[in-house]
Amino acid sequence: MSNVIENQVDESYLSAARATKKRHNIFARLWLKAYRWGNRWNERRKAANTLARLNGDQLKDIGLSRDDIKRDYSRPFWR
């Protein structure tokens, strides 16, 4: 009888541990997604600042115009 109770306790503990692990995995994935989102936004911001410092001749050399920069880098960070 003692083994039956111990097995039930062990199973309930393992089930609770699995649920906690899943919850931690969800938070870790959400955190990682938010981090990547923020990192992508920061990289776009730095690229836009770098392109904004170029003069018209330099932009022409790489095939861009001021309008291209405004269109591509003025979007909100969530797009």
CSV table of C-alpha atoms in Angstrom, one decimal:
chain,number,residue,atom,x,y,z
A,1,MET,CA,0.0,0.0,0.0
A,2,SER,CA,2.8,2.3,0.8
A,3,ASN,CA,4.3,1.9,-2.7
A,4,VAL,CA,1.0,2.8,-4.3
A,5,ILE,CA,0.8,6.1,-2.4
A,6,GLU,CA,4.5,6.9,-3.1
A,7,ASN,CA,3.9,6.2,-6.8
A,8,GLN,CA,0.9,8.5,-6.8
A,9,VAL,CA,2.9,11.2,-5.0
A,10,ASP,CA,5.8,10.8,-7.4
A,11,GLU,CA,3.4,11.0,-10.5
A,12,SER,CA,1.7,14.1,-9.2
A,13,TYR,CA,5.1,15.7,-8.5
A,14,LEU,CA,6.4,14.8,-11.9
A,15,SER,CA,3.2,16.2,-13.5
A,16,ALA,CA,3.6,19.5,-11.5
A,17,ALA,CA,7.3,19.6,-12.5
A,18,ARG,CA,6.4,19.2,-16.2
A,19,ALA,CA,3.8,22.0,-16.0
A,20,THR,CA,6.3,24.3,-14.3
A,21,LYS,CA,8.9,23.5,-17.0
A,22,LYS,CA,6.4,24.2,-19.8
A,23,ARG,CA,5.5,27.5,-18.1
A,24,HIS,CA,9.2,28.4,-17.9
A,25,ASN,CA,9.7,27.4,-21.5
A,26,ILE,CA,6.9,29.7,-22.6
A,27,PHE,CA,8.4,32.7,-20.6
A,28,ALA,CA,11.8,31.9,-22.1
A,29,ARG,CA,10.4,31.8,-25.6
A,30,LEU,CA,8.5,35.1,-25.1
A,31,TRP,CA,11.6,36.7,-23.6
A,32,LEU,CA,13.7,35.5,-26.6
A,33,LYS,CA,11.2,36.8,-29.1
A,34,ALA,CA,11.0,40.2,-27.4
A,35,TYR,CA,14.8,40.3,-27.3
A,36,ARG,CA,15.1,39.5,-31.0
A,37,TRP,CA,12.4,42.1,-31.9
A,38,GLY,CA,14.2,44.8,-29.9
A,39,ASN,CA,17.6,43.8,-31.5
A,40,ARG,CA,16.1,43.9,-35.0
A,41,TRP,CA,14.6,47.3,-34.3
A,42,ASN,CA,18.0,48.6,-33.0
A,43,GLU,CA,19.8,47.3,-36.0
A,44,ARG,CA,17.3,49.1,-38.3
A,45,ARG,CA,17.7,52.3,-36.3
A,46,LYS,CA,21.5,52.2,-36.6
A,47,ALA,CA,21.3,51.5,-40.4
A,48,ALA,CA,18.9,54.4,-40.9
A,49,ASN,CA,21.2,56.7,-38.9
A,50,THR,CA,24.2,55.6,-40.9
A,51,LEU,CA,22.4,56.1,-44.2
A,52,ALA,CA,21.1,59.5,-43.1
A,53,ARG,CA,24.7,60.7,-42.7
A,54,LEU,CA,25.6,59.9,-46.3
A,55,ASN,CA,25.6,62.7,-48.8
A,56,GLY,CA,23.6,62.5,-52.1
A,57,ASP,CA,26.6,61.3,-54.2
A,58,GLN,CA,27.3,58.5,-51.8
A,59,LEU,CA,23.7,57.4,-51.8
A,60,LYS,CA,23.7,57.5,-55.6
A,61,ASP,CA,26.7,55.2,-55.6
A,62,ILE,CA,24.9,52.6,-53.7
A,63,GLY,CA,21.7,53.1,-55.6
A,64,LEU,CA,19.5,54.8,-53.0
A,65,SER,CA,17.8,58.1,-52.7
A,66,ARG,CA,16.6,60.0,-49.6
A,67,ASP,CA,13.0,59.0,-50.4
A,68,ASP,CA,14.1,55.3,-50.3
A,69,ILE,CA,15.6,55.8,-46.9
A,70,LYS,CA,12.5,57.6,-45.6
A,71,ARG,CA,10.2,55.0,-47.0
A,72,ASP,CA,12.1,51.9,-45.8
A,73,TYR,CA,13.3,53.2,-42.4
A,74,SER,CA,10.4,55.4,-41.2
A,75,ARG,CA,8.1,52.5,-40.6
A,76,PRO,CA,7.1,51.8,-36.9
A,77,PHE,CA,9.4,49.2,-35.2
A,78,TRP,CA,6.6,46.6,-35.0
A,79,ARG,CA,6.5,46.2,-38.9
